[in-house]
Coordinates of C-alpha atoms in Angstrom, one line a residue:
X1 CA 0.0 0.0 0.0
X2 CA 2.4 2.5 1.2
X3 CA 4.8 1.3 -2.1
X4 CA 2.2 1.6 -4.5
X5 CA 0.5 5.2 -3.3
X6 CA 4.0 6.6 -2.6
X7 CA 6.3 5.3 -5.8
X8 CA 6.3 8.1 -7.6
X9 CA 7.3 10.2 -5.0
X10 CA 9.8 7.9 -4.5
X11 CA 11.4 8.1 -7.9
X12 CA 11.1 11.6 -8.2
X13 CA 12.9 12.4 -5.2
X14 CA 15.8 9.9 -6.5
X15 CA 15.7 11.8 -9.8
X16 CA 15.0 15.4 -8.4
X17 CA 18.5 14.8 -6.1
X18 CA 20.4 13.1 -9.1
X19 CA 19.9 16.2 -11.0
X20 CA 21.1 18.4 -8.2
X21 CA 24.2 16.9 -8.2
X22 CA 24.9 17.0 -11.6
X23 CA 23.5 20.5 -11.7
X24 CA 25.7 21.7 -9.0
X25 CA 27.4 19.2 -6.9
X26 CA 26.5 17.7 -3.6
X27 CA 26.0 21.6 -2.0
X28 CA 23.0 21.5 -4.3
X29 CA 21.9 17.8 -3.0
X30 CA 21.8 19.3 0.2
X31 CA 20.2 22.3 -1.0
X32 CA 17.4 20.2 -3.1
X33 CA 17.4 18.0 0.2
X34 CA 16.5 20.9 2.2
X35 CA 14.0 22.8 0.4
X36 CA 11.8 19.5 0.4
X37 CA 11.4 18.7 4.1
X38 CA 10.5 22.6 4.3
X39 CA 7.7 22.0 1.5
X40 CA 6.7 18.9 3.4
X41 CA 6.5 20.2 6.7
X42 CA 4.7 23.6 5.8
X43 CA 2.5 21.5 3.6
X44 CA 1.1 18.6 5.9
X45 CA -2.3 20.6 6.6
X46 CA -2.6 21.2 3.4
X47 CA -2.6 17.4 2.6
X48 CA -5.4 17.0 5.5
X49 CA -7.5 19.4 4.2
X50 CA -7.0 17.8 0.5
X51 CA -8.0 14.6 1.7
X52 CA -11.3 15.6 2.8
X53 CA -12.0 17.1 -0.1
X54 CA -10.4 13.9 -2.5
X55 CA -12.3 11.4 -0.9
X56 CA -15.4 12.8 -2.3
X57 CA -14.3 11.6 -5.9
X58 CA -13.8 8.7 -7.8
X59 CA -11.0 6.6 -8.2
X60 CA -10.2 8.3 -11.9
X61 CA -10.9 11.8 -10.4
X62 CA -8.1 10.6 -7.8
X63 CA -6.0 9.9 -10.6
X64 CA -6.3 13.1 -12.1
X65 CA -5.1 15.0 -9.0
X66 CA -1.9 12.7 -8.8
X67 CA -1.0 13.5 -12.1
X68 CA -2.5 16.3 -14.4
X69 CA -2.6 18.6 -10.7
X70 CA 0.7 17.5 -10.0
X71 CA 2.4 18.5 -12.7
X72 CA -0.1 22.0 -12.1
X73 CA 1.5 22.0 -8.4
X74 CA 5.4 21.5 -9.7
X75 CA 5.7 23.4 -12.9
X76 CA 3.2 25.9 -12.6
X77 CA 3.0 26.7 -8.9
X78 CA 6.8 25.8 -8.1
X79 CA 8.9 26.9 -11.5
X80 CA 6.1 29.0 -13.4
X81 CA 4.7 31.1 -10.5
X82 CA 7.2 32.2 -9.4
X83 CA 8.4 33.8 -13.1
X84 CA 5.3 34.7 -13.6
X85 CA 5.1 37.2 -10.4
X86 CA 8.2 39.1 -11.5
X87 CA 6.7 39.2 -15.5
X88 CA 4.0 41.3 -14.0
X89 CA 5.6 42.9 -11.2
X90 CA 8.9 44.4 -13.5
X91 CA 6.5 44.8 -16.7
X92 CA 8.6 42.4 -18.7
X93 CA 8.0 39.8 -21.1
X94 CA 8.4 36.2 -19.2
X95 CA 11.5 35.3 -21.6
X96 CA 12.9 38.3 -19.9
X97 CA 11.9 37.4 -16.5
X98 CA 13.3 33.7 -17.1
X99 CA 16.5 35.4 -18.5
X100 CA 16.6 37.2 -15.4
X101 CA 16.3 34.4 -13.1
X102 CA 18.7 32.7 -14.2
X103 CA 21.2 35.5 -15.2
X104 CA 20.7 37.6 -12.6
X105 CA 19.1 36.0 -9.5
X106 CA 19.6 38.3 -7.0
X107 CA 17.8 41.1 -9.2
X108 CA 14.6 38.3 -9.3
X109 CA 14.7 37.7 -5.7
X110 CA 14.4 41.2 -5.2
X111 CA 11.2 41.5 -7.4
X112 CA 10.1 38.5 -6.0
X113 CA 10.2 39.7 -2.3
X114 CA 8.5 43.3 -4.0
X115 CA 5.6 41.1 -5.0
X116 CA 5.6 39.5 -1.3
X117 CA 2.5 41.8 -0.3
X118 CA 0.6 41.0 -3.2
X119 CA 0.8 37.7 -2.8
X120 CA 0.4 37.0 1.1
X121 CA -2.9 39.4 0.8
X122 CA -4.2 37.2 -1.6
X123 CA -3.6 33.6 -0.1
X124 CA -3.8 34.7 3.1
X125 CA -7.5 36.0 2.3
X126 CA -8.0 32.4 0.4
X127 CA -7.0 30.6 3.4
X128 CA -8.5 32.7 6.0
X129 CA -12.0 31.8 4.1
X130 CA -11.6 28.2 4.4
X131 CA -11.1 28.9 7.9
X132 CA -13.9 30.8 8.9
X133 CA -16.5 28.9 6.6
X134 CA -15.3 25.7 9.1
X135 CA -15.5 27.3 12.2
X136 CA -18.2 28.2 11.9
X137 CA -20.3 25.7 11.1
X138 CA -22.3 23.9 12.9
X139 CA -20.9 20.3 13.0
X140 CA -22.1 17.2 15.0
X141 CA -17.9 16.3 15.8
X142 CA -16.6 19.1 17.7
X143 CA -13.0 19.5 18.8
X144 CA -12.4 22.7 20.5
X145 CA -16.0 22.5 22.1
X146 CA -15.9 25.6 24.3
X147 CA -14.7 27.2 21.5
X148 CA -16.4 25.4 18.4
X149 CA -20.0 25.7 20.0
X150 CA -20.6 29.3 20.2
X151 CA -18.5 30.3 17.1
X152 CA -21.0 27.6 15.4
X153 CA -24.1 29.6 17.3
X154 CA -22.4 32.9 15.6
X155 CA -22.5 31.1 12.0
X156 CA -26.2 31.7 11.7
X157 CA -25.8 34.8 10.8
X158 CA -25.2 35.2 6.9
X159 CA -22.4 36.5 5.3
X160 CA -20.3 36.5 9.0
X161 CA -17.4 35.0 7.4
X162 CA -17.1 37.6 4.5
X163 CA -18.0 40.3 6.5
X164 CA -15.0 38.8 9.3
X165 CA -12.8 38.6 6.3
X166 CA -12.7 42.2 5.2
X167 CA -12.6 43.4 9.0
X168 CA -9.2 41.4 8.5
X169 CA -8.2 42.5 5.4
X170 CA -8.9 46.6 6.2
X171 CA -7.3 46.0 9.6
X172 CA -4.4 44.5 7.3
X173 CA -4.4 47.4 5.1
X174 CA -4.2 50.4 7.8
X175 CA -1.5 48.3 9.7
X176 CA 1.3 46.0 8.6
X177 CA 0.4 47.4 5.0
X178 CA 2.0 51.2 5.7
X179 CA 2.5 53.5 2.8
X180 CA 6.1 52.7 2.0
X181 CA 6.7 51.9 -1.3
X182 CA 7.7 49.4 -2.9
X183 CA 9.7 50.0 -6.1
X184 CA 9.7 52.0 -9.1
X185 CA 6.6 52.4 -10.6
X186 CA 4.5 50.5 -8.0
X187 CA 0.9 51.3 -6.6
X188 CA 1.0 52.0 -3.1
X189 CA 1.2 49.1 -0.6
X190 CA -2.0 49.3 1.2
X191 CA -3.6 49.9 -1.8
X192 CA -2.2 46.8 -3.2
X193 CA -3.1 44.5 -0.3
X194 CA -7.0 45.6 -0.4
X195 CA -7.1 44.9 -4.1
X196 CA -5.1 41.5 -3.9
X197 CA -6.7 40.5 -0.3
X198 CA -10.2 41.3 -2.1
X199 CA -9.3 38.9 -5.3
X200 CA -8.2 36.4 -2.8
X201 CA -11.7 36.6 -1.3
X202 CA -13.5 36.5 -4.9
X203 CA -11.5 33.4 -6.0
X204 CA -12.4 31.7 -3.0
X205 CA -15.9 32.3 -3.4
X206 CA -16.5 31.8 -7.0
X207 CA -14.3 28.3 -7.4
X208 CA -15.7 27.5 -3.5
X209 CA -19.2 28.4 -4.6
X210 CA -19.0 26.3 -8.2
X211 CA -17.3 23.5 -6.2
X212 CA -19.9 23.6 -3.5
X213 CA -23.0 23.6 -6.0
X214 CA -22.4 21.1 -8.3
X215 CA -21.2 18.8 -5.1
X216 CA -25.3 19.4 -4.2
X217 CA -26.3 18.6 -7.6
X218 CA -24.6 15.4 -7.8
X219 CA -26.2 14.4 -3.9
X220 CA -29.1 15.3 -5.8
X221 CA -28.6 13.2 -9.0
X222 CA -26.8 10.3 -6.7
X223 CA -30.7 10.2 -4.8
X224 CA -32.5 10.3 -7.8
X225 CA -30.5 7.4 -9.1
X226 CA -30.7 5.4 -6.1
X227 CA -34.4 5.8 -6.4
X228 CA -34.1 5.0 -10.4
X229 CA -32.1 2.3 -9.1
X230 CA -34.7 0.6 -7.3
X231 CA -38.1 1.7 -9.9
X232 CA -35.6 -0.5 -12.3
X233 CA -34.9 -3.7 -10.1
X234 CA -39.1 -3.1 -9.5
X235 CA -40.2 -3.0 -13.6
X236 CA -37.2 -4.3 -15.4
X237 CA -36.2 -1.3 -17.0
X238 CA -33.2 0.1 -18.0
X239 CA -31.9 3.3 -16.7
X240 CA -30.2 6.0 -17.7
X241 CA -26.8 7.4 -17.4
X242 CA -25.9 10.3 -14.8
X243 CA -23.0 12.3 -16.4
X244 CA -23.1 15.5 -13.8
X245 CA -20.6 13.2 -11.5
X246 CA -18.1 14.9 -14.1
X247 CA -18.8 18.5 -13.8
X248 CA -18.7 17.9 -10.0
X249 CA -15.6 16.4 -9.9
X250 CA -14.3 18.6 -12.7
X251 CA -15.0 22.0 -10.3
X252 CA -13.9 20.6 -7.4
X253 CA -10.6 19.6 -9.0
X254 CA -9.8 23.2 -9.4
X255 CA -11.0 23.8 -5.9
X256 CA -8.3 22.0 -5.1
X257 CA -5.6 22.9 -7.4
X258 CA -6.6 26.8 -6.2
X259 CA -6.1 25.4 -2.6
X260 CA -3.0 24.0 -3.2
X261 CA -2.0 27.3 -4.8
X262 CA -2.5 29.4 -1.8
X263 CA -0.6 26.8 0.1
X264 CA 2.4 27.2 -1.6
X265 CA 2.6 30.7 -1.8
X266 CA 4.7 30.3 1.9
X267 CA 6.8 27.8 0.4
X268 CA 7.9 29.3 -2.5
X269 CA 8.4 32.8 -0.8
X270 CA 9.9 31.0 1.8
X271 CA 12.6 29.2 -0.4
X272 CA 14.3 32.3 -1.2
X273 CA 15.7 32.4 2.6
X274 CA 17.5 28.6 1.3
X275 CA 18.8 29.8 -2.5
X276 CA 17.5 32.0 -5.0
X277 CA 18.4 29.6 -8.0
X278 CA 15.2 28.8 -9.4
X279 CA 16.3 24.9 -10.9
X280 CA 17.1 23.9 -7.3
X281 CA 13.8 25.6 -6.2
X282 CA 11.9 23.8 -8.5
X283 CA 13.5 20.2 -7.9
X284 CA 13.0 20.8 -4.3
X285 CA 9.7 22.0 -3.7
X286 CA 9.0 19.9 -6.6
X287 CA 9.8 16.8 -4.7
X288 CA 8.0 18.2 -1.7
X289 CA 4.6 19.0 -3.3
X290 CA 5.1 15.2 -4.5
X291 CA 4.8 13.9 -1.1
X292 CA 1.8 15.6 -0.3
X293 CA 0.0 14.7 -3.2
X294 CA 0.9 11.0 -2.1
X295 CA -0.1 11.7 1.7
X296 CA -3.4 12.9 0.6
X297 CA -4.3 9.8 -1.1
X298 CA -3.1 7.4 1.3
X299 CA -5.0 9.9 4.0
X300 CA -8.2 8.8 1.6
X301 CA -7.4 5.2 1.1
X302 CA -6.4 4.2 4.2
X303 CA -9.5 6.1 5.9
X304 CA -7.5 8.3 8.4
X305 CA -9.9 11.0 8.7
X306 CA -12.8 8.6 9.4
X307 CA -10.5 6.9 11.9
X308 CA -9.1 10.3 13.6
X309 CA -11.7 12.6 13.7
X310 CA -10.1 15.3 15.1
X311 CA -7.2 15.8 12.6
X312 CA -10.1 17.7 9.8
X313 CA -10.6 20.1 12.9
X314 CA -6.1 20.6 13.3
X315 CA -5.7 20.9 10.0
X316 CA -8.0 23.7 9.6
X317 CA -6.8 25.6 12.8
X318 CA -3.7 25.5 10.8
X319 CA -4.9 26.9 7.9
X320 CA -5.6 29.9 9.9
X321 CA -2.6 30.1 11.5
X322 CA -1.2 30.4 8.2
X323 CA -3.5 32.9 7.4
X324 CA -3.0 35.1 10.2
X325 CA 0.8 34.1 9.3
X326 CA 0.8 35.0 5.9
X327 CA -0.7 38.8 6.4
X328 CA 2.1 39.6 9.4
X329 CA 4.8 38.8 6.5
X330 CA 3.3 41.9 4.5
X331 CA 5.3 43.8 7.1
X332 CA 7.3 41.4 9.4
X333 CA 9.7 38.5 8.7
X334 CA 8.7 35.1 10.1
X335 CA 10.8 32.1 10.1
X336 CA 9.7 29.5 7.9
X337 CA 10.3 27.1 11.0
X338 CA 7.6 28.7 12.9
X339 CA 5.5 28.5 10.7
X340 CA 6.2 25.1 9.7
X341 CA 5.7 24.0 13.3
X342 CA 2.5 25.8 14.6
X343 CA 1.2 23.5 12.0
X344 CA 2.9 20.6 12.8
X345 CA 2.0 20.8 16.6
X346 CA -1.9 21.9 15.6
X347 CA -2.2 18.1 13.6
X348 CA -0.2 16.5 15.9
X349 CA -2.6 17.9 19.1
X350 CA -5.6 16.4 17.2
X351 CA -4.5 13.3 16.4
X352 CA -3.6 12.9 19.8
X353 CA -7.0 14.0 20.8
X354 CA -8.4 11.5 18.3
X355 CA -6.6 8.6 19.7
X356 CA -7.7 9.6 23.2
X357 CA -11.4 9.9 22.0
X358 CA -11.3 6.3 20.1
X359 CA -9.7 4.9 23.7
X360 CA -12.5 6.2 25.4
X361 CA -15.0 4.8 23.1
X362 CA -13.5 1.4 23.0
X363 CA -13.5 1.3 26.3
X364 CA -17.0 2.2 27.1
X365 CA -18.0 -0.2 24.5
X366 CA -16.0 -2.8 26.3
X367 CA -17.8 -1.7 29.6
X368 CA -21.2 -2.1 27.9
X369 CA -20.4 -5.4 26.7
X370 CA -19.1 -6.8 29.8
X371 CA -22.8 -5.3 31.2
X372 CA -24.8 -6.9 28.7
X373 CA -22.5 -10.2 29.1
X374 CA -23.1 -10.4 33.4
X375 CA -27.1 -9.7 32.7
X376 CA -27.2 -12.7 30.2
X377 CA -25.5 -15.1 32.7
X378 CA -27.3 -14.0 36.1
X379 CA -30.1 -14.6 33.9
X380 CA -31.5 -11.0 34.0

């Protein structure tokens, strides 16, 4: 099991550090080397929070997200991205920008680190969404219940997480983003964190909102075909193909590939304090966004979040760490190991709490059995 979800990753990671070396000796192995455990260790909640979306799909759907959204989540978010933000940011072409990055790195770094506020305003926003719209919900499972419960009660009201959002992003704006600018040519910086924090939001709403529609369309189609289902076992008939199982999958795939995004935005940013080479970027965080992908389906297969229930709730308090994380960088440096392990320490508290909660259920049931057992043989 572990082989066959984790191979690729596996062979990728062999190659990935084969080509450092031969791309710049065994100081770039080590580089390569590092820059993975950092995407893997800032990136575990992100796996979590995949795998409860993943295991709503199919098998093929699953498939798609190993390998058409992974090559989305290493060239595109790990090699283009990055090239992309200093196209826009300097005005150039992107054969310039690549020309730059790899003639001139510490010029692209700069630019990079220019477009820092742009681009923590606009994941943080994303991620601070997916937080709110758990918290507060009401949910039958409740880890944090002192805290979980009255948030939930709050959730009544509509819009509260949009409305919670803004407050966040204007508070943002008049604070960390101050009116410093930031190079030749640029819009001023608060100004530039309200627009991008605000097109965080609208991503999140339009791709969450598709996702989330056509996820209650197929419910709706899966019912009517149960019911179809049985009309045909009654009368013999056949019936007739469902094809919106597609278009739900389909949306919620780029749900995902949009989370994954905004997940990575601290990784790449991040990699820049490790080397500002873009190939050893790319083969590191490259190998690292590998090993999530292959966490999050063996999460799936192997039915962790069914078994743990608490690690969905960690993972999420996570994401809003990182969200609360992300919008401090606009103005203040944070290590990438703090961030890394607010995360780790959030998953690892609820899957402790999990393990505690399935003791205590085993052994009530265990007390309730020996009950039942005594009763039979006193003849109760």
């Amino acid at each position: 099991m572990v082989l066959k979800t984790f191979g690729w990753s596996f062979a990728v990671t062999a190659l990935g550090l084969v080509a450092a070396v031969l791309f710049g000796g065994w100081t770039a192995f080590g580089i390569v080397a590092i820059l993975s455990v950092l995407e893997i260790s800032l990136s575990f909640d992100n796996a979590v929070v995949n795998a409860g979306i993943l295991k709503k799909m199919n098998a093929f759907w699953q498939k798609i997200f190993l390998t058409v959204g992974i090559l989305i989540a290493v060239f595109g978010m790990r090699l283009v991205f990055p090239v992309v933000i200093v196209a826009i940011s300097a005005s150039m072409g992107p054969i310039e920008a690549v020309d730059l990055a790899l003639t001139d790195k510490d010029r692209y770094e700069q630019l990079v680190t220019d477009a820092h506020p742009a681009i923590a305003a606009f994941g943080g926003m994303f991620l601070l969404m997916i937080f709110l719209d758990f918290i507060f919900e009401d949910r039958d499972i409740k880890w944090l219940a002192w805290l979980e419960r009255p948030l939930a009660k709050l959730g009544k009201i509509d819009m509260l997480s949009v409305c919670v959002a803004l407050v966040v992003l204007l508070i943002t704006a008049m604070t960390f983003a101050t009116h410093a600018h930031l190079h030749a040519g640029s819009a001023d910086k608060a100004e530039t964190v309200l627009l991008s924090g605000i097109g965080g939001l609208i991503t999140y709403m339009v791709v969450g909102g598709l996702s989330g529609y056509f996820e209650d369309k197929l419910e709706e189609e899966e019912e009517r075909e149960h019911e179809e289902e049985e009309e045909a076992a009654r009368t013999g008939k056949p019936r007739s193909a469902v094809a919106l199982a597609g278009k739900a999958a389909f949306f919620m795939f780029l749900y995902l590939e949009v989370l994954d995004a905004s997940f990575s935005f601290d990784g790449v940013i991040g990699a820049f304090a490790i080397t500002n080479d873009i190939v050893l970027m790319a083969l590191g965080l490259g190998i690292g966004a590998m090993y999530v992908r292959s966490l999050t389906v063996y999460l799936v297969r192997q039915g962790t979040l069914d078994d743990y229930v608490y690690l969905e709730h960690g993972a999420h308090y996570a994401i809003g760490a990182l969200a609360v994380i992300l919008l401090v960088t606009i103005q203040y440096q944070i290590s990438e190991l703090i961030t890394g392990s607010i995360g780790v320490i959030l998953i690892a508290w609820s899957f402790w709490s999990s393990v505690r909660r399935n003791r205590a259920l085993a052994a009530a049931e265990g007390k309730a059995e020996a009950s039942d057992r005594t009763e039979v043989s006193s003849g109760v």
